[in-house]
Amino acid sequence: MNLAAVEQIARAVLYEGYMLYPYRPSSVKNKQRWNFGVLSPEAYSALQGGTDPCFSQTECLVYASPDCTIEVRVRFLHLIARTVGRLMRPQADGDLVKEPEFELVERLQVAGQVLQPWEEAEEREVVLCLTGKELLASTIHPFNFEGVKRLEQVRDETGIVNGLIIRKSETVCGQVEISTEQSTSANVFKLTIRVCNTTPLEHAELKTRDEVLKSSLLSAHVVLGVTGGEFVSLLEPPEHLRKIVLNCKNIGTWPVLVGEAGQRDTLLSSPIILYDYPQIAPESAGDLFDGAEIDEILSLRIMTLTEDEKREMRESDVRAREILERTEALPPEQLMKLHGVVRSLNPLEDEEAS
């Protein structure tokens, strides 16, 4: 698998919409997040009539030799709810207890910083491997990521602990179902990957979407790699495989080839529609979480934020702070590179030939 080629694209998919300009929790656009590749628990999905899916399905074709190896990587974000607490009794080092008494607050200002609740995320990955001998076997691979609770002390200028940052995640469970079917064409197999959220959810009918997201797989996508074989483009398949490609049923995903043009060893199945061989513009200085926008426009907009807006952006999320610091440090020549680049020029047809 060409991990170097797929990593930038996969990260862009993973964090698409994670936080949108103006990158502040108070912004309307950031009140409801996690819109791409969300796989909800089955109980909640059933109540919503399937509008909030509990599974995704990738189907693709692969030329496979008897000694080939296929690697399957399922990736998603695991939501971490960050809340802020004010200690009922501030504590010095000698008086610290593991979990002191506190009250949850919407805003806490300590030592010149403003703390507020937010939804963070942790990257999760499930890696599986198939050999040529397993190509005609159907397998189910369960996975489980336990919920955790972590407390971070917040100290004032004198070193007294008077606040807490509480990070809590819920357990998420799922399974990866893999099956293959040999086509009428020799050495061509249809590969099916189904990713399911099997997390138990009690009293699903009482849950809000925000509560359900804590038990969901967010920005879920699949990366496939093959050694000793090659994938078939679903967008431009060979003529003799076109009918078979039309029978591939992809649900909530869009499989495309990744890497340099012509390479066929890596496939990205994304919840966002892409073309074969997508690329991140080399002029881009880093993640902006909004692939539908233009880096130059977003960078210029960030520069026009007021100091209060920048302060909220800086203190809301570590990834948002990195965007702000990187943008403010952009040298003029780098900013000019974002203004526009001609990738290729095609000669006009000769007037006599037109």
Short mmCIF file of C-alpha atoms in Angstrom, two decimals:
data_model
loop_
_atom_site.label_atom_id
_atom_site.label_comp_id
_atom_site.label_asym_id
_atom_site.label_seq_id
_atom_site.Cartn_x
_atom_site.Cartn_y
_atom_site.Cartn_z
CA MET A 1 0.00 0.00 0.00
CA ASN A 2 1.27 3.45 -0.92
CA LEU A 3 0.59 5.02 2.49
CA ALA A 4 2.63 8.14 1.75
CA ALA A 5 0.46 8.93 -1.26
CA VAL A 6 -2.83 8.31 0.50
CA GLU A 7 -2.07 9.93 3.86
CA GLN A 8 -2.67 13.57 2.90
CA ILE A 9 -5.89 12.79 1.08
CA ALA A 10 -7.14 10.48 3.84
CA ARG A 11 -6.46 13.14 6.50
CA ALA A 12 -8.33 15.73 4.44
CA VAL A 13 -11.30 13.34 4.33
CA LEU A 14 -10.98 12.50 8.04
CA TYR A 15 -11.07 16.13 9.13
CA GLU A 16 -13.33 17.63 6.45
CA GLY A 17 -15.73 19.90 8.33
CA TYR A 18 -14.03 19.24 11.70
CA MET A 19 -14.20 23.00 12.32
CA LEU A 20 -15.18 25.64 9.78
CA TYR A 21 -14.30 29.29 9.35
CA PRO A 22 -14.38 31.42 11.45
CA TYR A 23 -13.14 28.49 13.59
CA ARG A 24 -14.96 29.53 16.75
CA PRO A 25 -17.44 27.52 18.88
CA SER A 26 -19.80 30.53 18.90
CA SER A 27 -20.06 30.41 15.10
CA VAL A 28 -23.39 29.06 13.79
CA LYS A 29 -21.51 26.80 11.34
CA ASN A 30 -19.78 25.06 14.23
CA LYS A 31 -22.91 24.41 16.29
CA GLN A 32 -23.63 21.16 14.41
CA ARG A 33 -20.58 19.28 13.15
CA TRP A 34 -19.71 15.77 12.01
CA ASN A 35 -21.78 15.66 8.82
CA PHE A 36 -19.58 13.35 6.71
CA GLY A 37 -19.23 9.60 7.10
CA VAL A 38 -21.20 9.32 10.35
CA LEU A 39 -22.14 5.73 11.24
CA SER A 40 -24.66 5.73 14.10
CA PRO A 41 -25.53 2.85 16.44
CA GLU A 42 -27.99 0.45 14.82
CA ALA A 43 -30.80 1.15 17.33
CA TYR A 44 -30.76 4.88 16.61
CA SER A 45 -30.44 4.34 12.85
CA ALA A 46 -33.56 2.15 12.87
CA LEU A 47 -35.55 4.84 14.67
CA GLN A 48 -34.49 7.39 12.04
CA GLY A 49 -35.60 5.14 9.19
CA GLY A 50 -32.03 4.77 7.97
CA THR A 51 -31.46 8.49 7.36
CA ASP A 52 -28.66 8.20 9.91
CA PRO A 53 -26.94 5.05 8.60
CA CYS A 54 -25.33 2.47 10.84
CA PHE A 55 -23.12 0.96 8.11
CA SER A 56 -21.25 1.79 4.93
CA GLN A 57 -20.41 -0.57 2.09
CA THR A 58 -17.52 -0.51 -0.36
CA GLU A 59 -17.50 -2.72 -3.44
CA CYS A 60 -14.66 -2.70 -5.93
CA LEU A 61 -12.85 -4.94 -8.38
CA VAL A 62 -9.31 -6.20 -7.97
CA TYR A 63 -7.00 -8.25 -10.18
CA ALA A 64 -5.53 -10.72 -7.71
CA SER A 65 -2.85 -13.37 -8.16
CA PRO A 66 -2.80 -16.47 -5.91
CA ASP A 67 -0.04 -14.98 -3.76
CA CYS A 68 -1.50 -11.47 -3.47
CA THR A 69 -2.06 -9.64 -0.19
CA ILE A 70 -4.87 -7.15 0.43
CA GLU A 71 -4.65 -4.74 3.34
CA VAL A 72 -7.81 -3.12 4.71
CA ARG A 73 -7.63 -0.02 6.90
CA VAL A 74 -10.83 1.31 8.45
CA ARG A 75 -10.35 4.78 9.88
CA PHE A 76 -12.68 7.09 11.79
CA LEU A 77 -12.81 9.73 14.51
CA HIS A 78 -13.93 8.90 18.05
CA LEU A 79 -15.67 11.86 19.69
CA ILE A 80 -14.29 13.23 22.96
CA ALA A 81 -16.61 15.56 24.89
CA ARG A 82 -14.60 18.29 26.60
CA THR A 83 -16.27 20.05 29.50
CA VAL A 84 -14.96 22.63 31.97
CA GLY A 85 -15.35 22.56 35.73
CA ARG A 86 -14.81 25.13 38.46
CA LEU A 87 -13.53 23.69 41.74
CA MET A 88 -15.79 24.30 44.71
CA ARG A 89 -12.65 24.66 46.83
CA PRO A 90 -9.40 25.66 45.04
CA GLN A 91 -6.52 23.38 45.97
CA ALA A 92 -2.81 23.80 46.52
CA ASP A 93 -0.42 20.97 45.62
CA GLY A 94 -0.45 19.55 49.12
CA ASP A 95 -4.26 19.31 49.15
CA LEU A 96 -4.82 17.74 45.72
CA VAL A 97 -7.27 14.87 45.42
CA LYS A 98 -7.82 12.66 42.40
CA GLU A 99 -11.27 14.06 41.54
CA PRO A 100 -12.16 17.13 43.60
CA GLU A 101 -15.69 18.49 43.88
CA PHE A 102 -16.52 20.82 41.00
CA GLU A 103 -19.37 22.36 39.03
CA LEU A 104 -19.61 22.39 35.24
CA VAL A 105 -19.49 25.87 33.69
CA GLU A 106 -19.84 27.24 30.17
CA ARG A 107 -16.84 29.53 30.54
CA LEU A 108 -13.88 29.70 32.90
CA GLN A 109 -11.19 32.37 32.76
CA VAL A 110 -7.95 31.35 34.43
CA ALA A 111 -4.44 32.78 34.14
CA GLY A 112 -5.31 34.86 31.09
CA GLN A 113 -6.96 32.02 29.15
CA VAL A 114 -10.62 31.35 28.54
CA LEU A 115 -11.75 27.73 28.75
CA GLN A 116 -15.02 26.48 27.29
CA PRO A 117 -16.70 23.17 26.37
CA TRP A 118 -15.97 21.66 22.97
CA GLU A 119 -16.01 18.39 21.03
CA GLU A 120 -12.59 17.01 20.26
CA ALA A 121 -11.80 13.76 18.47
CA GLU A 122 -9.28 10.94 18.54
CA GLU A 123 -8.22 9.06 15.42
CA ARG A 124 -9.04 5.35 15.35
CA GLU A 125 -7.82 2.70 12.93
CA VAL A 126 -8.58 -0.99 12.37
CA VAL A 127 -6.03 -2.81 10.19
CA LEU A 128 -6.79 -6.17 8.58
CA CYS A 129 -4.92 -8.30 6.06
CA LEU A 130 -6.12 -10.89 3.52
CA THR A 131 -3.93 -13.30 1.62
CA GLY A 132 -4.72 -14.84 -1.74
CA LYS A 133 -5.92 -18.06 -0.11
CA GLU A 134 -8.55 -16.11 1.86
CA LEU A 135 -10.04 -14.31 -1.13
CA LEU A 136 -13.04 -16.60 -1.40
CA ALA A 137 -13.77 -16.70 2.34
CA SER A 138 -16.22 -14.37 4.09
CA THR A 139 -14.97 -13.03 7.41
CA ILE A 140 -16.22 -10.80 10.21
CA HIS A 141 -13.78 -8.80 12.32
CA PRO A 142 -15.21 -7.12 15.47
CA PHE A 143 -13.48 -4.13 17.05
CA ASN A 144 -13.97 -2.20 20.28
CA PHE A 145 -12.58 1.08 21.61
CA GLU A 146 -13.26 1.63 25.30
CA GLY A 147 -14.51 4.95 26.61
CA VAL A 148 -12.22 6.90 28.91
CA LYS A 149 -12.39 9.84 31.27
CA ARG A 150 -9.40 12.13 31.82
CA LEU A 151 -9.03 15.14 34.08
CA GLU A 152 -6.61 18.00 33.44
CA GLN A 153 -5.86 20.47 36.22
CA VAL A 154 -6.09 24.20 35.53
CA ARG A 155 -3.90 26.45 37.65
CA ASP A 156 -4.02 30.20 38.21
CA GLU A 157 -1.03 32.56 38.24
CA THR A 158 -0.07 31.50 41.77
CA GLY A 159 -0.13 27.77 41.01
CA ILE A 160 -3.42 27.08 42.78
CA VAL A 161 -5.69 24.56 41.04
CA ASN A 162 -9.12 26.12 40.65
CA GLY A 163 -10.44 24.45 37.52
CA LEU A 164 -10.59 21.21 35.57
CA ILE A 165 -10.80 20.22 31.93
CA ILE A 166 -12.78 16.97 31.73
CA ARG A 167 -12.41 14.84 28.61
CA LYS A 168 -14.79 11.92 28.29
CA SER A 169 -15.50 9.45 25.52
CA GLU A 170 -18.03 6.61 25.26
CA THR A 171 -17.23 3.06 24.19
CA VAL A 172 -17.74 2.43 20.48
CA CYS A 173 -18.02 -1.06 18.96
CA GLY A 174 -18.21 -2.22 15.41
CA GLN A 175 -17.32 -4.88 12.92
CA VAL A 176 -15.75 -5.12 9.49
CA GLU A 177 -17.37 -7.66 7.19
CA ILE A 178 -15.23 -8.77 4.25
CA SER A 179 -16.39 -10.97 1.41
CA THR A 180 -15.19 -11.66 -2.13
CA GLU A 181 -16.74 -13.05 -5.28
CA GLN A 182 -14.85 -14.23 -8.32
CA SER A 183 -16.12 -12.70 -11.53
CA THR A 184 -16.44 -14.38 -14.89
CA SER A 185 -13.12 -12.80 -15.84
CA ALA A 186 -10.07 -14.79 -14.69
CA ASN A 187 -8.24 -13.41 -11.64
CA VAL A 188 -10.81 -10.61 -11.16
CA PHE A 189 -12.61 -10.51 -7.82
CA LYS A 190 -15.35 -8.28 -6.47
CA LEU A 191 -14.33 -7.22 -2.99
CA THR A 192 -17.00 -6.11 -0.50
CA ILE A 193 -16.12 -4.26 2.70
CA ARG A 194 -18.97 -3.42 5.06
CA VAL A 195 -18.24 -1.30 8.15
CA CYS A 196 -20.97 -1.53 10.81
CA ASN A 197 -21.52 0.32 14.09
CA THR A 198 -22.66 -2.32 16.59
CA THR A 199 -22.46 -0.14 19.71
CA PRO A 200 -25.31 -0.98 22.14
CA LEU A 201 -27.48 2.08 22.79
CA GLU A 202 -30.02 1.94 25.60
CA HIS A 203 -33.13 4.12 25.36
CA ALA A 204 -32.23 5.18 21.83
CA GLU A 205 -35.63 6.83 21.45
CA LEU A 206 -34.69 9.36 24.14
CA LYS A 207 -31.30 10.28 22.68
CA THR A 208 -30.57 13.51 20.83
CA ARG A 209 -28.28 13.50 17.81
CA ASP A 210 -25.52 15.15 19.85
CA GLU A 211 -25.74 12.36 22.42
CA VAL A 212 -25.72 9.66 19.74
CA LEU A 213 -22.60 11.12 18.12
CA LYS A 214 -20.65 10.09 21.22
CA SER A 215 -21.34 6.46 20.26
CA SER A 216 -20.85 6.93 16.50
CA LEU A 217 -18.01 6.43 14.03
CA LEU A 218 -17.24 9.87 12.58
CA SER A 219 -15.73 10.56 9.15
CA ALA A 220 -15.50 6.81 8.61
CA HIS A 221 -13.66 5.70 5.48
CA VAL A 222 -11.69 2.73 4.16
CA VAL A 223 -8.21 2.55 2.64
CA LEU A 224 -7.35 -0.55 0.60
CA GLY A 225 -3.94 -1.68 -0.59
CA VAL A 226 -2.93 -4.64 -2.72
CA THR A 227 0.40 -6.38 -3.27
CA GLY A 228 0.59 -8.83 -6.16
CA GLY A 229 -2.46 -7.35 -7.87
CA GLU A 230 -4.15 -4.12 -8.85
CA PHE A 231 -7.48 -2.36 -8.41
CA VAL A 232 -9.83 -1.46 -11.23
CA SER A 233 -11.00 2.13 -11.65
CA LEU A 234 -14.74 2.32 -11.06
CA LEU A 235 -14.85 5.60 -12.96
CA GLU A 236 -12.96 4.44 -16.06
CA PRO A 237 -13.02 0.64 -16.09
CA PRO A 238 -11.80 -1.45 -19.04
CA GLU A 239 -14.59 -2.16 -21.49
CA HIS A 240 -14.74 -5.89 -20.68
CA LEU A 241 -15.33 -5.12 -16.98
CA ARG A 242 -17.82 -2.28 -17.39
CA LYS A 243 -20.92 -4.40 -16.73
CA ILE A 244 -19.36 -5.92 -13.62
CA VAL A 245 -18.44 -2.46 -12.33
CA LEU A 246 -22.04 -1.32 -12.80
CA ASN A 247 -23.09 -4.09 -10.40
CA CYS A 248 -20.79 -2.82 -7.65
CA LYS A 249 -23.00 -1.35 -4.93
CA ASN A 250 -21.37 1.34 -2.82
CA ILE A 251 -23.38 2.71 0.10
CA GLY A 252 -22.21 5.91 1.74
CA THR A 253 -18.78 5.65 0.13
CA TRP A 254 -17.02 6.55 -3.12
CA PRO A 255 -13.97 4.38 -4.01
CA VAL A 256 -11.23 6.04 -6.07
CA LEU A 257 -7.65 5.21 -7.00
CA VAL A 258 -4.99 7.11 -5.05
CA GLY A 259 -1.34 7.87 -5.81
CA GLU A 260 0.41 8.96 -8.95
CA ALA A 261 -1.64 8.70 -12.14
CA GLY A 262 -1.48 5.13 -13.41
CA GLN A 263 -0.80 3.50 -10.04
CA ARG A 264 -3.41 0.92 -9.06
CA ASP A 265 -2.22 -0.50 -5.75
CA THR A 266 -4.16 1.83 -3.42
CA LEU A 267 -7.86 2.68 -3.19
CA LEU A 268 -9.57 5.22 -0.94
CA SER A 269 -13.27 4.69 -0.24
CA SER A 270 -14.43 8.09 0.95
CA PRO A 271 -17.76 9.50 2.21
CA ILE A 272 -16.96 12.52 0.04
CA ILE A 273 -17.21 12.26 -3.76
CA LEU A 274 -13.75 12.36 -5.36
CA TYR A 275 -12.17 11.56 -8.71
CA ASP A 276 -9.38 9.05 -9.28
CA TYR A 277 -5.97 10.32 -8.12
CA PRO A 278 -7.11 13.29 -6.00
CA GLN A 279 -4.32 15.59 -4.84
CA ILE A 280 -3.72 18.26 -2.25
CA ALA A 281 -2.38 21.38 -3.94
CA PRO A 282 1.37 21.59 -3.18
CA GLU A 283 0.92 25.31 -2.42
CA SER A 284 -1.36 24.50 0.54
CA ALA A 285 0.38 25.22 3.84
CA GLY A 286 -1.71 22.77 5.87
CA ASP A 287 -5.15 21.58 6.94
CA LEU A 288 -8.00 24.09 6.89
CA PHE A 289 -10.79 21.49 7.35
CA ASP A 290 -12.78 22.88 4.42
CA GLY A 291 -11.85 21.28 1.11
CA ALA A 292 -14.74 23.09 -0.62
CA GLU A 293 -13.07 26.45 -0.03
CA ILE A 294 -9.93 28.07 -1.45
CA ASP A 295 -6.87 28.27 0.82
CA GLU A 296 -6.16 31.86 -0.16
CA ILE A 297 -9.66 33.05 0.73
CA LEU A 298 -9.67 31.22 4.07
CA SER A 299 -6.19 32.51 4.95
CA LEU A 300 -7.12 36.11 4.16
CA ARG A 301 -10.32 35.80 6.16
CA ILE A 302 -8.41 34.48 9.17
CA MET A 303 -6.08 37.46 8.97
CA THR A 304 -9.06 39.85 9.19
CA LEU A 305 -10.41 38.36 12.42
CA THR A 306 -10.50 40.71 15.40
CA GLU A 307 -8.24 40.06 18.36
CA ASP A 308 -11.21 38.81 20.39
CA GLU A 309 -12.17 36.41 17.59
CA LYS A 310 -8.60 35.17 17.31
CA ARG A 311 -8.49 34.65 21.06
CA GLU A 312 -11.62 32.48 20.93
CA MET A 313 -10.22 30.55 17.96
CA ARG A 314 -6.90 30.03 19.74
CA GLU A 315 -8.48 28.82 22.98
CA SER A 316 -11.24 26.64 21.50
CA ASP A 317 -9.26 23.78 19.96
CA VAL A 318 -5.63 22.81 19.50
CA ARG A 319 -6.11 22.20 15.77
CA ALA A 320 -7.76 25.60 15.33
CA ARG A 321 -4.86 27.21 17.19
CA GLU A 322 -2.41 25.54 14.80
CA ILE A 323 -4.33 27.00 11.83
CA LEU A 324 -4.19 30.49 13.32
CA GLU A 325 -0.49 30.33 14.20
CA ARG A 326 0.42 28.91 10.80
CA THR A 327 -1.63 31.52 8.94
CA GLU A 328 -0.23 34.45 10.91
CA ALA A 329 3.30 33.17 10.22
CA LEU A 330 2.78 32.84 6.44
CA PRO A 331 5.50 34.83 4.61
CA PRO A 332 4.27 37.07 1.75
CA GLU A 333 5.84 34.85 -0.91
CA GLN A 334 3.93 31.80 0.41
CA LEU A 335 0.68 33.76 0.41
CA MET A 336 1.29 34.83 -3.18
CA LYS A 337 1.67 31.18 -4.20
CA LEU A 338 -1.92 30.62 -3.04
CA HIS A 339 -3.19 33.28 -5.45
CA GLY A 340 -3.42 30.95 -8.41
CA VAL A 341 -1.46 28.41 -10.42
CA VAL A 342 -1.90 27.22 -13.99
CA ARG A 343 -1.56 23.43 -13.88
CA SER A 344 -1.59 22.84 -17.63
CA LEU A 345 -2.18 24.58 -20.92
CA ASN A 346 -3.84 22.80 -23.79
CA PRO A 347 -3.24 24.21 -27.28
CA LEU A 348 -6.29 25.52 -29.12
CA GLU A 349 -7.44 23.47 -32.01
CA ASP A 350 -6.37 24.73 -35.38
CA GLU A 351 -9.16 26.81 -36.94
CA GLU A 352 -9.10 24.69 -40.10
CA ALA A 353 -9.50 21.51 -38.05
CA SER A 354 -12.42 22.92 -36.05
#
